[in-house]
Amino acid sequence: MSLNLESYVLLNLGMNLVVLALCARVKGHISWTQLLFAAGFGTLYAVAMLYEPFHQLRAWPMRLGLGALLGIIAVGAENAKQALGAAALNIGCTAFLGGVVQGVYGMTQSLVPALILGALVGGMMFLAASRGRARRLERWEVELILSTKYGRCHLNALIDTGNQLHEPLSGLPVVIAEQSSIHQVLPPDFDAKEYESKLPMGFRMVGYGALGARGKLLCFKPERLMASYGDAWMRAPDVWVAVYPGQMPGKVTALAPPVIGRVQPSTREELSIGKGQSVR
């Protein structure tokens, strides 16, 4: 089946986005700006390969290098270990989905349905396999350090398996935190009631049904979230934080989604917590 250039670009861009989004989802870091940039760069590379002056780009070492680079860009790796993991993940995901698409094409003999069905089935299989391999801690309490451009705060959070909140646009999970415990990371003179009719910049609304009540909360995406179970600080997967105006029972100041319990030893890093102090 032959494709015109426009169809080739759209299909290539779409498959790039699917593969890179799967990798970002597995790594718990989703940035659509990075995903679109990486997917677009990959598509530009694929188009350039079609022309004879750039025939060197067709070599397998070059293609593997491209896959590694796109994975690093999409996931936003911050150190060598993360970069290596992101590169391997993207190459593996590309090979896996490519095999699934090829198998579906062999049965359907139709390229576009094979790409769509293969991406759907392969994506579900890949996510299921990655969840099965994820190692999770058996503790229910976690310490969190939350950072925004306004400051940083410390939270004692409870891993709540019943917290299934997701920010509707990004699909990312949500941490519910007491407003009084995170005032350092909120805009000055923050008052949730003032924003019921007009959302402040960077905030969105998310519906909840927890803590014995139902309603909507303002939520924001922190610049960084670190988690610790007592032995090390780890970079947590991307989440949104909902501002809860009430008070939680006991010493708990936040309810964290189950994804925070995922152990990612490769993301451990030194985190400064004060003058002359640091933790790992």
PDB file of N, CA and C in Angstrom, residues 49-146:
ATOM      1  N   MET A  49      14.731  10.620   5.786  1.00  0.00           N
ATOM      2  CA  MET A  49      15.241   9.329   5.322  1.00  0.00           C
ATOM      3  C   MET A  49      14.773   8.984   3.914  1.00  0.00           C
ATOM      4  N   LEU A  50      13.650   9.545   3.504  1.00  0.00           N
ATOM      5  CA  LEU A  50      13.074   9.209   2.208  1.00  0.00           C
ATOM      6  C   LEU A  50      13.886   9.767   1.041  1.00  0.00           C
ATOM      7  N   TYR A  51      14.721  10.743   1.322  1.00  0.00           N
ATOM      8  CA  TYR A  51      15.437  11.442   0.251  1.00  0.00           C
ATOM      9  C   TYR A  51      16.901  10.986   0.192  1.00  0.00           C
ATOM     10  N   GLU A  52      17.375  10.804  -0.994  1.00  0.00           N
ATOM     11  CA  GLU A  52      18.698  10.217  -1.213  1.00  0.00           C
ATOM     12  C   GLU A  52      19.839  10.977  -0.535  1.00  0.00           C
ATOM     13  N   PRO A  53      19.835  12.315  -0.505  1.00  0.00           N
ATOM     14  CA  PRO A  53      20.956  13.001   0.162  1.00  0.00           C
ATOM     15  C   PRO A  53      21.112  12.628   1.640  1.00  0.00           C
ATOM     16  N   PHE A  54      20.048  12.100   2.239  1.00  0.00           N
ATOM     17  CA  PHE A  54      20.107  11.745   3.661  1.00  0.00           C
ATOM     18  C   PHE A  54      20.002  10.239   3.858  1.00  0.00           C
ATOM     19  N   HIS A  55      20.490   9.469   2.884  1.00  0.00           N
ATOM     20  CA  HIS A  55      20.338   8.017   2.960  1.00  0.00           C
ATOM     21  C   HIS A  55      21.089   7.411   4.145  1.00  0.00           C
ATOM     22  N   GLN A  56      22.106   8.128   4.662  1.00  0.00           N
ATOM     23  CA  GLN A  56      22.845   7.592   5.818  1.00  0.00           C
ATOM     24  C   GLN A  56      21.946   7.448   7.048  1.00  0.00           C
ATOM     25  N   LEU A  57      20.867   8.231   7.095  1.00  0.00           N
ATOM     26  CA  LEU A  57      19.967   8.165   8.243  1.00  0.00           C
ATOM     27  C   LEU A  57      19.224   6.839   8.321  1.00  0.00           C
ATOM     28  N   ARG A  58      19.245   6.053   7.236  1.00  0.00           N
ATOM     29  CA  ARG A  58      18.535   4.782   7.238  1.00  0.00           C
ATOM     30  C   ARG A  58      19.302   3.683   7.964  1.00  0.00           C
ATOM     31  N   ALA A  59      20.564   3.898   8.245  1.00  0.00           N
ATOM     32  CA  ALA A  59      21.387   2.880   8.911  1.00  0.00           C
ATOM     33  C   ALA A  59      20.828   2.564  10.297  1.00  0.00           C
ATOM     34  N   TRP A  60      20.875   1.295  10.672  1.00  0.00           N
ATOM     35  CA  TRP A  60      20.310   0.887  11.955  1.00  0.00           C
ATOM     36  C   TRP A  60      20.969   1.553  13.162  1.00  0.00           C
ATOM     37  N   PRO A  61      22.286   1.744  13.178  1.00  0.00           N
ATOM     38  CA  PRO A  61      22.864   2.461  14.327  1.00  0.00           C
ATOM     39  C   PRO A  61      22.290   3.865  14.484  1.00  0.00           C
ATOM     40  N   MET A  62      22.036   4.524  13.351  1.00  0.00           N
ATOM     41  CA  MET A  62      21.452   5.856  13.406  1.00  0.00           C
ATOM     42  C   MET A  62      20.019   5.793  13.931  1.00  0.00           C
ATOM     43  N   ARG A  63      19.268   4.787  13.516  1.00  0.00           N
ATOM     44  CA  ARG A  63      17.880   4.652  13.968  1.00  0.00           C
ATOM     45  C   ARG A  63      17.811   4.331  15.458  1.00  0.00           C
ATOM     46  N   LEU A  64      18.729   3.485  15.916  1.00  0.00           N
ATOM     47  CA  LEU A  64      18.765   3.174  17.351  1.00  0.00           C
ATOM     48  C   LEU A  64      19.128   4.416  18.160  1.00  0.00           C
ATOM     49  N   GLY A  65      20.072   5.190  17.634  1.00  0.00           N
ATOM     50  CA  GLY A  65      20.430   6.440  18.306  1.00  0.00           C
ATOM     51  C   GLY A  65      19.254   7.397  18.375  1.00  0.00           C
ATOM     52  N   LEU A  66      18.483   7.452  17.287  1.00  0.00           N
ATOM     53  CA  LEU A  66      17.292   8.294  17.286  1.00  0.00           C
ATOM     54  C   LEU A  66      16.289   7.835  18.341  1.00  0.00           C
ATOM     55  N   GLY A  67      16.048   6.516  18.409  1.00  0.00           N
ATOM     56  CA  GLY A  67      15.113   5.989  19.407  1.00  0.00           C
ATOM     57  C   GLY A  67      15.544   6.324  20.821  1.00  0.00           C
ATOM     58  N   ALA A  68      16.839   6.211  21.077  1.00  0.00           N
ATOM     59  CA  ALA A  68      17.356   6.547  22.411  1.00  0.00           C
ATOM     60  C   ALA A  68      17.158   8.025  22.717  1.00  0.00           C
ATOM     61  N   LEU A  69      17.471   8.881  21.736  1.00  0.00           N
ATOM     62  CA  LEU A  69      17.341  10.330  21.934  1.00  0.00           C
ATOM     63  C   LEU A  69      15.888  10.728  22.174  1.00  0.00           C
ATOM     64  N   LEU A  70      14.966  10.168  21.388  1.00  0.00           N
ATOM     65  CA  LEU A  70      13.556  10.521  21.550  1.00  0.00           C
ATOM     66  C   LEU A  70      13.041  10.102  22.920  1.00  0.00           C
ATOM     67  N   GLY A  71      13.463   8.937  23.399  1.00  0.00           N
ATOM     68  CA  GLY A  71      13.048   8.494  24.721  1.00  0.00           C
ATOM     69  C   GLY A  71      13.538   9.428  25.814  1.00  0.00           C
ATOM     70  N   ILE A  72      14.774   9.876  25.702  1.00  0.00           N
ATOM     71  CA  ILE A  72      15.351  10.789  26.696  1.00  0.00           C
ATOM     72  C   ILE A  72      14.604  12.120  26.696  1.00  0.00           C
ATOM     73  N   ILE A  73      14.286  12.633  25.493  1.00  0.00           N
ATOM     74  CA  ILE A  73      13.562  13.906  25.402  1.00  0.00           C
ATOM     75  C   ILE A  73      12.156  13.775  25.978  1.00  0.00           C
ATOM     76  N   ALA A  74      11.460  12.698  25.599  1.00  0.00           N
ATOM     77  CA  ALA A  74      10.067  12.533  26.011  1.00  0.00           C
ATOM     78  C   ALA A  74       9.916  12.381  27.512  1.00  0.00           C
ATOM     79  N   VAL A  75      10.817  11.642  28.129  1.00  0.00           N
ATOM     80  CA  VAL A  75      10.713  11.368  29.564  1.00  0.00           C
ATOM     81  C   VAL A  75      11.302  12.494  30.391  1.00  0.00           C
ATOM     82  N   GLY A  76      12.208  13.283  29.805  1.00  0.00           N
ATOM     83  CA  GLY A  76      12.819  14.367  30.553  1.00  0.00           C
ATOM     84  C   GLY A  76      13.849  13.875  31.545  1.00  0.00           C
ATOM     85  N   ALA A  77      14.724  12.968  31.098  1.00  0.00           N
ATOM     86  CA  ALA A  77      15.744  12.402  31.974  1.00  0.00           C
ATOM     87  C   ALA A  77      16.655  13.495  32.520  1.00  0.00           C
ATOM     88  N   GLU A  78      17.006  13.373  33.828  1.00  0.00           N
ATOM     89  CA  GLU A  78      17.810  14.403  34.478  1.00  0.00           C
ATOM     90  C   GLU A  78      19.220  13.928  34.815  1.00  0.00           C
ATOM     91  N   ASN A  79      19.507  12.631  34.665  1.00  0.00           N
ATOM     92  CA  ASN A  79      20.843  12.136  34.928  1.00  0.00           C
ATOM     93  C   ASN A  79      21.108  10.939  34.019  1.00  0.00           C
ATOM     94  N   ALA A  80      22.334  10.396  34.100  1.00  0.00           N
ATOM     95  CA  ALA A  80      22.743   9.337  33.181  1.00  0.00           C
ATOM     96  C   ALA A  80      21.900   8.073  33.333  1.00  0.00           C
ATOM     97  N   LYS A  81      21.576   7.708  34.586  1.00  0.00           N
ATOM     98  CA  LYS A  81      20.783   6.503  34.802  1.00  0.00           C
ATOM     99  C   LYS A  81      19.378   6.644  34.221  1.00  0.00           C
ATOM    100  N   GLN A  82      18.764   7.791  34.445  1.00  0.00           N
ATOM    101  CA  GLN A  82      17.445   8.023  33.888  1.00  0.00           C
ATOM    102  C   GLN A  82      17.483   8.037  32.368  1.00  0.00           C
ATOM    103  N   ALA A  83      18.538   8.639  31.808  1.00  0.00           N
ATOM    104  CA  ALA A  83      18.666   8.702  30.349  1.00  0.00           C
ATOM    105  C   ALA A  83      18.804   7.313  29.756  1.00  0.00           C
ATOM    106  N   LEU A  84      19.625   6.468  30.380  1.00  0.00           N
ATOM    107  CA  LEU A  84      19.813   5.107  29.889  1.00  0.00           C
ATOM    108  C   LEU A  84      18.503   4.320  29.969  1.00  0.00           C
ATOM    109  N   GLY A  85      17.790   4.476  31.085  1.00  0.00           N
ATOM    110  CA  GLY A  85      16.524   3.778  31.235  1.00  0.00           C
ATOM    111  C   GLY A  85      15.484   4.237  30.226  1.00  0.00           C
ATOM    112  N   ALA A  86      15.412   5.559  29.994  1.00  0.00           N
ATOM    113  CA  ALA A  86      14.442   6.101  29.032  1.00  0.00           C
ATOM    114  C   ALA A  86      14.766   5.645  27.617  1.00  0.00           C
ATOM    115  N   ALA A  87      16.057   5.622  27.280  1.00  0.00           N
ATOM    116  CA  ALA A  87      16.467   5.188  25.943  1.00  0.00           C
ATOM    117  C   ALA A  87      16.102   3.726  25.710  1.00  0.00           C
ATOM    118  N   ALA A  88      16.429   2.875  26.684  1.00  0.00           N
ATOM    119  CA  ALA A  88      16.128   1.450  26.545  1.00  0.00           C
ATOM    120  C   ALA A  88      14.622   1.211  26.486  1.00  0.00           C
ATOM    121  N   LEU A  89      13.872   1.956  27.291  1.00  0.00           N
ATOM    122  CA  LEU A  89      12.422   1.791  27.326  1.00  0.00           C
ATOM    123  C   LEU A  89      11.807   2.147  25.972  1.00  0.00           C
ATOM    124  N   ASN A  90      12.241   3.266  25.377  1.00  0.00           N
ATOM    125  CA  ASN A  90      11.657   3.682  24.103  1.00  0.00           C
ATOM    126  C   ASN A  90      12.019   2.719  22.979  1.00  0.00           C
ATOM    127  N   ILE A  91      13.257   2.256  22.954  1.00  0.00           N
ATOM    128  CA  ILE A  91      13.651   1.289  21.930  1.00  0.00           C
ATOM    129  C   ILE A  91      12.865  -0.003  22.089  1.00  0.00           C
ATOM    130  N   GLY A  92      12.713  -0.469  23.329  1.00  0.00           N
ATOM    131  CA  GLY A  92      11.957  -1.688  23.580  1.00  0.00           C
ATOM    132  C   GLY A  92      10.490  -1.543  23.227  1.00  0.00           C
ATOM    133  N   CYS A  93       9.906  -0.407  23.595  1.00  0.00           N
ATOM    134  CA  CYS A  93       8.492  -0.158  23.299  1.00  0.00           C
ATOM    135  C   CYS A  93       8.264  -0.061  21.789  1.00  0.00           C
ATOM    136  N   THR A  94       9.195   0.592  21.088  1.00  0.00           N
ATOM    137  CA  THR A  94       9.083   0.714  19.638  1.00  0.00           C
ATOM    138  C   THR A  94       9.129  -0.661  18.971  1.00  0.00           C
ATOM    139  N   ALA A  95      10.066  -1.499  19.419  1.00  0.00           N
ATOM    140  CA  ALA A  95      10.181  -2.840  18.855  1.00  0.00           C
ATOM    141  C   ALA A  95       8.942  -3.678  19.165  1.00  0.00           C
ATOM    142  N   PHE A  96       8.443  -3.553  20.386  1.00  0.00           N
ATOM    143  CA  PHE A  96       7.269  -4.341  20.795  1.00  0.00           C
ATOM    144  C   PHE A  96       6.038  -3.945  19.986  1.00  0.00           C
ATOM    145  N   LEU A  97       5.756  -2.649  19.920  1.00  0.00           N
ATOM    146  CA  LEU A  97       4.582  -2.206  19.166  1.00  0.00           C
ATOM    147  C   LEU A  97       4.746  -2.475  17.674  1.00  0.00           C
ATOM    148  N   GLY A  98       5.979  -2.344  17.178  1.00  0.00           N
ATOM    149  CA  GLY A  98       6.216  -2.650  15.778  1.00  0.00           C
ATOM    150  C   GLY A  98       5.897  -4.104  15.458  1.00  0.00           C
ATOM    151  N   GLY A  99       6.261  -5.003  16.378  1.00  0.00           N
ATOM    152  CA  GLY A  99       5.960  -6.410  16.185  1.00  0.00           C
ATOM    153  C   GLY A  99       4.464  -6.685  16.214  1.00  0.00           C
ATOM    154  N   VAL A 100       3.761  -6.015  17.140  1.00  0.00           N
ATOM    155  CA  VAL A 100       2.310  -6.198  17.223  1.00  0.00           C
ATOM    156  C   VAL A 100       1.634  -5.680  15.951  1.00  0.00           C
ATOM    157  N   VAL A 101       2.031  -4.491  15.505  1.00  0.00           N
ATOM    158  CA  VAL A 101       1.454  -3.913  14.288  1.00  0.00           C
ATOM    159  C   VAL A 101       1.723  -4.821  13.092  1.00  0.00           C
ATOM    160  N   GLN A 102       2.941  -5.369  13.016  1.00  0.00           N
ATOM    161  CA  GLN A 102       3.282  -6.252  11.902  1.00  0.00           C
ATOM    162  C   GLN A 102       2.414  -7.506  11.920  1.00  0.00           C
ATOM    163  N   GLY A 103       2.161  -8.034  13.138  1.00  0.00           N
ATOM    164  CA  GLY A 103       1.307  -9.203  13.254  1.00  0.00           C
ATOM    165  C   GLY A 103      -0.122  -8.919  12.844  1.00  0.00           C
ATOM    166  N   VAL A 104      -0.645  -7.763  13.262  1.00  0.00           N
ATOM    167  CA  VAL A 104      -2.011  -7.393  12.878  1.00  0.00           C
ATOM    168  C   VAL A 104      -2.101  -7.162  11.377  1.00  0.00           C
ATOM    169  N   TYR A 105      -1.065  -6.549  10.806  1.00  0.00           N
ATOM    170  CA  TYR A 105      -1.067  -6.300   9.360  1.00  0.00           C
ATOM    171  C   TYR A 105      -1.073  -7.617   8.576  1.00  0.00           C
ATOM    172  N   GLY A 106      -0.358  -8.606   9.112  1.00  0.00           N
ATOM    173  CA  GLY A 106      -0.348  -9.905   8.453  1.00  0.00           C
ATOM    174  C   GLY A 106      -1.727 -10.537   8.402  1.00  0.00           C
ATOM    175  N   MET A 107      -2.579 -10.213   9.377  1.00  0.00           N
ATOM    176  CA  MET A 107      -3.937 -10.773   9.399  1.00  0.00           C
ATOM    177  C   MET A 107      -4.915  -9.923   8.597  1.00  0.00           C
ATOM    178  N   THR A 108      -4.719  -8.602   8.589  1.00  0.00           N
ATOM    179  CA  THR A 108      -5.703  -7.716   7.948  1.00  0.00           C
ATOM    180  C   THR A 108      -5.300  -7.296   6.542  1.00  0.00           C
ATOM    181  N   GLN A 109      -3.985  -7.268   6.262  1.00  0.00           N
ATOM    182  CA  GLN A 109      -3.464  -6.792   4.979  1.00  0.00           C
ATOM    183  C   GLN A 109      -3.929  -5.369   4.666  1.00  0.00           C
ATOM    184  N   SER A 110      -4.174  -4.598   5.734  1.00  0.00           N
ATOM    185  CA  SER A 110      -4.593  -3.205   5.584  1.00  0.00           C
ATOM    186  C   SER A 110      -3.778  -2.374   6.555  1.00  0.00           C
ATOM    187  N   LEU A 111      -3.023  -1.408   6.049  1.00  0.00           N
ATOM    188  CA  LEU A 111      -2.040  -0.702   6.858  1.00  0.00           C
ATOM    189  C   LEU A 111      -2.654   0.154   7.951  1.00  0.00           C
ATOM    190  N   VAL A 112      -3.584   1.031   7.600  1.00  0.00           N
ATOM    191  CA  VAL A 112      -4.127   1.968   8.586  1.00  0.00           C
ATOM    192  C   VAL A 112      -4.848   1.238   9.730  1.00  0.00           C
ATOM    193  N   PRO A 113      -5.774   0.292   9.436  1.00  0.00           N
ATOM    194  CA  PRO A 113      -6.380  -0.455  10.555  1.00  0.00           C
ATOM    195  C   PRO A 113      -5.352  -1.211  11.384  1.00  0.00           C
ATOM    196  N   ALA A 114      -4.308  -1.720  10.729  1.00  0.00           N
ATOM    197  CA  ALA A 114      -3.267  -2.442  11.460  1.00  0.00           C
ATOM    198  C   ALA A 114      -2.535  -1.511  12.418  1.00  0.00           C
ATOM    199  N   LEU A 115      -2.252  -0.289  11.970  1.00  0.00           N
ATOM    200  CA  LEU A 115      -1.580   0.673  12.842  1.00  0.00           C
ATOM    201  C   LEU A 115      -2.453   1.041  14.036  1.00  0.00           C
ATOM    202  N   ILE A 116      -3.730   1.305  13.786  1.00  0.00           N
ATOM    203  CA  ILE A 116      -4.633   1.715  14.866  1.00  0.00           C
ATOM    204  C   ILE A 116      -4.862   0.571  15.847  1.00  0.00           C
ATOM    205  N   LEU A 117      -5.238  -0.607  15.316  1.00  0.00           N
ATOM    206  CA  LEU A 117      -5.507  -1.754  16.183  1.00  0.00           C
ATOM    207  C   LEU A 117      -4.241  -2.234  16.875  1.00  0.00           C
ATOM    208  N   GLY A 118      -3.131  -2.246  16.141  1.00  0.00           N
ATOM    209  CA  GLY A 118      -1.870  -2.679  16.742  1.00  0.00           C
ATOM    210  C   GLY A 118      -1.420  -1.756  17.854  1.00  0.00           C
ATOM    211  N   ALA A 119      -1.569  -0.433  17.642  1.00  0.00           N
ATOM    212  CA  ALA A 119      -1.187   0.526  18.680  1.00  0.00           C
ATOM    213  C   ALA A 119      -2.066   0.365  19.915  1.00  0.00           C
ATOM    214  N   LEU A 120      -3.368   0.132  19.698  1.00  0.00           N
ATOM    215  CA  LEU A 120      -4.298  -0.023  20.820  1.00  0.00           C
ATOM    216  C   LEU A 120      -4.006  -1.289  21.617  1.00  0.00           C
ATOM    217  N   VAL A 121      -3.944  -2.414  20.918  1.00  0.00           N
ATOM    218  CA  VAL A 121      -3.696  -3.691  21.594  1.00  0.00           C
ATOM    219  C   VAL A 121      -2.289  -3.735  22.193  1.00  0.00           C
ATOM    220  N   GLY A 122      -1.301  -3.322  21.397  1.00  0.00           N
ATOM    221  CA  GLY A 122       0.072  -3.332  21.888  1.00  0.00           C
ATOM    222  C   GLY A 122       0.278  -2.404  23.069  1.00  0.00           C
ATOM    223  N   GLY A 123      -0.367  -1.226  23.017  1.00  0.00           N
ATOM    224  CA  GLY A 123      -0.252  -0.284  24.126  1.00  0.00           C
ATOM    225  C   GLY A 123      -0.820  -0.839  25.413  1.00  0.00           C
ATOM    226  N   MET A 124      -1.971  -1.473  25.332  1.00  0.00           N
ATOM    227  CA  MET A 124      -2.583  -2.074  26.516  1.00  0.00           C
ATOM    228  C   MET A 124      -1.721  -3.192  27.079  1.00  0.00           C
ATOM    229  N   MET A 125      -1.165  -4.011  26.194  1.00  0.00           N
ATOM    230  CA  MET A 125      -0.287  -5.093  26.639  1.00  0.00           C
ATOM    231  C   MET A 125       0.976  -4.548  27.288  1.00  0.00           C
ATOM    232  N   PHE A 126       1.537  -3.488  26.705  1.00  0.00           N
ATOM    233  CA  PHE A 126       2.775  -2.911  27.235  1.00  0.00           C
ATOM    234  C   PHE A 126       2.548  -2.313  28.616  1.00  0.00           C
ATOM    235  N   LEU A 127       1.444  -1.582  28.791  1.00  0.00           N
ATOM    236  CA  LEU A 127       1.142  -0.993  30.095  1.00  0.00           C
ATOM    237  C   LEU A 127       0.870  -2.071  31.137  1.00  0.00           C
ATOM    238  N   ALA A 128       0.159  -3.124  30.741  1.00  0.00           N
ATOM    239  CA  ALA A 128      -0.131  -4.215  31.678  1.00  0.00           C
ATOM    240  C   ALA A 128       1.155  -4.892  32.126  1.00  0.00           C
ATOM    241  N   ALA A 129       2.081  -5.104  31.187  1.00  0.00           N
ATOM    242  CA  ALA A 129       3.351  -5.735  31.531  1.00  0.00           C
ATOM    243  C   ALA A 129       4.187  -4.846  32.437  1.00  0.00           C
ATOM    244  N   SER A 130       4.188  -3.537  32.175  1.00  0.00           N
ATOM    245  CA  SER A 130       4.988  -2.617  32.996  1.00  0.00           C
ATOM    246  C   SER A 130       4.429  -2.522  34.406  1.00  0.00           C
ATOM    247  N   ARG A 131       3.101  -2.562  34.555  1.00  0.00           N
ATOM    248  CA  ARG A 131       2.508  -2.524  35.898  1.00  0.00           C
ATOM    249  C   ARG A 131       2.838  -3.802  36.656  1.00  0.00           C
ATOM    250  N   GLY A 132       2.878  -4.896  35.929  1.00  0.00           N
ATOM    251  CA  GLY A 132       3.192  -6.154  36.597  1.00  0.00           C
ATOM    252  C   GLY A 132       4.613  -6.203  37.108  1.00  0.00           C
ATOM    253  N   ARG A 133       5.515  -5.475  36.472  1.00  0.00           N
ATOM    254  CA  ARG A 133       6.921  -5.490  36.879  1.00  0.00           C
ATOM    255  C   ARG A 133       7.257  -4.413  37.904  1.00  0.00           C
ATOM    256  N   ALA A 134       6.333  -3.474  38.106  1.00  0.00           N
ATOM    257  CA  ALA A 134       6.617  -2.383  39.043  1.00  0.00           C
ATOM    258  C   ALA A 134       6.721  -2.901  40.466  1.00  0.00           C
ATOM    259  N   ARG A 135       7.759  -2.510  41.172  1.00  0.00           N
ATOM    260  CA  ARG A 135       7.916  -2.904  42.570  1.00  0.00           C
ATOM    261  C   ARG A 135       7.299  -1.830  43.450  1.00  0.00           C
ATOM    262  N   ARG A 136       6.493  -2.293  44.394  1.00  0.00           N
ATOM    263  CA  ARG A 136       5.813  -1.339  45.262  1.00  0.00           C
ATOM    264  C   ARG A 136       6.174  -1.607  46.720  1.00  0.00           C
ATOM    265  N   LEU A 137       6.256  -0.533  47.491  1.00  0.00           N
ATOM    266  CA  LEU A 137       6.522  -0.649  48.912  1.00  0.00           C
ATOM    267  C   LEU A 137       5.289  -1.129  49.647  1.00  0.00           C
ATOM    268  N   GLU A 138       5.487  -1.808  50.778  1.00  0.00           N
ATOM    269  CA  GLU A 138       4.371  -2.341  51.541  1.00  0.00           C
ATOM    270  C   GLU A 138       3.984  -1.417  52.683  1.00  0.00           C
ATOM    271  N   ARG A 139       4.459  -0.196  52.669  1.00  0.00           N
ATOM    272  CA  ARG A 139       4.108   0.767  53.703  1.00  0.00           C
ATOM    273  C   ARG A 139       2.984   1.656  53.218  1.00  0.00           C
ATOM    274  N   TRP A 140       2.238   2.181  54.166  1.00  0.00           N
ATOM    275  CA  TRP A 140       1.081   2.996  53.807  1.00  0.00           C
ATOM    276  C   TRP A 140       1.316   4.472  54.056  1.00  0.00           C
ATOM    277  N   GLU A 141       2.410   4.822  54.740  1.00  0.00           N
ATOM    278  CA  GLU A 141       2.699   6.218  55.013  1.00  0.00           C
ATOM    279  C   GLU A 141       3.946   6.657  54.250  1.00  0.00           C
ATOM    280  N   VAL A 142       3.946   7.896  53.827  1.00  0.00           N
ATOM    281  CA  VAL A 142       5.068   8.413  53.050  1.00  0.00           C
ATOM    282  C   VAL A 142       5.252   9.887  53.371  1.00  0.00           C
ATOM    283  N   GLU A 143       6.498  10.326  53.390  1.00  0.00           N
ATOM    284  CA  GLU A 143       6.800  11.750  53.545  1.00  0.00           C
ATOM    285  C   GLU A 143       6.976  12.360  52.159  1.00  0.00           C
ATOM    286  N   LEU A 144       6.415  13.525  51.974  1.00  0.00           N
ATOM    287  CA  LEU A 144       6.498  14.205  50.690  1.00  0.00           C
ATOM    288  C   LEU A 144       7.112  15.586  50.868  1.00  0.00           C
ATOM    289  N   ILE A 145       7.911  16.004  49.935  1.00  0.00           N
ATOM    290  CA  ILE A 145       8.389  17.385  49.873  1.00  0.00           C
ATOM    291  C   ILE A 145       7.930  17.953  48.536  1.00  0.00           C
ATOM    292  N   LEU A 146       7.158  18.998  48.627  1.00  0.00           N
ATOM    293  CA  LEU A 146       6.483  19.593  47.483  1.00  0.00           C
ATOM    294  C   LEU A 146       7.105  20.947  47.172  1.00  0.00           C
TER     295      LEU A 146
END
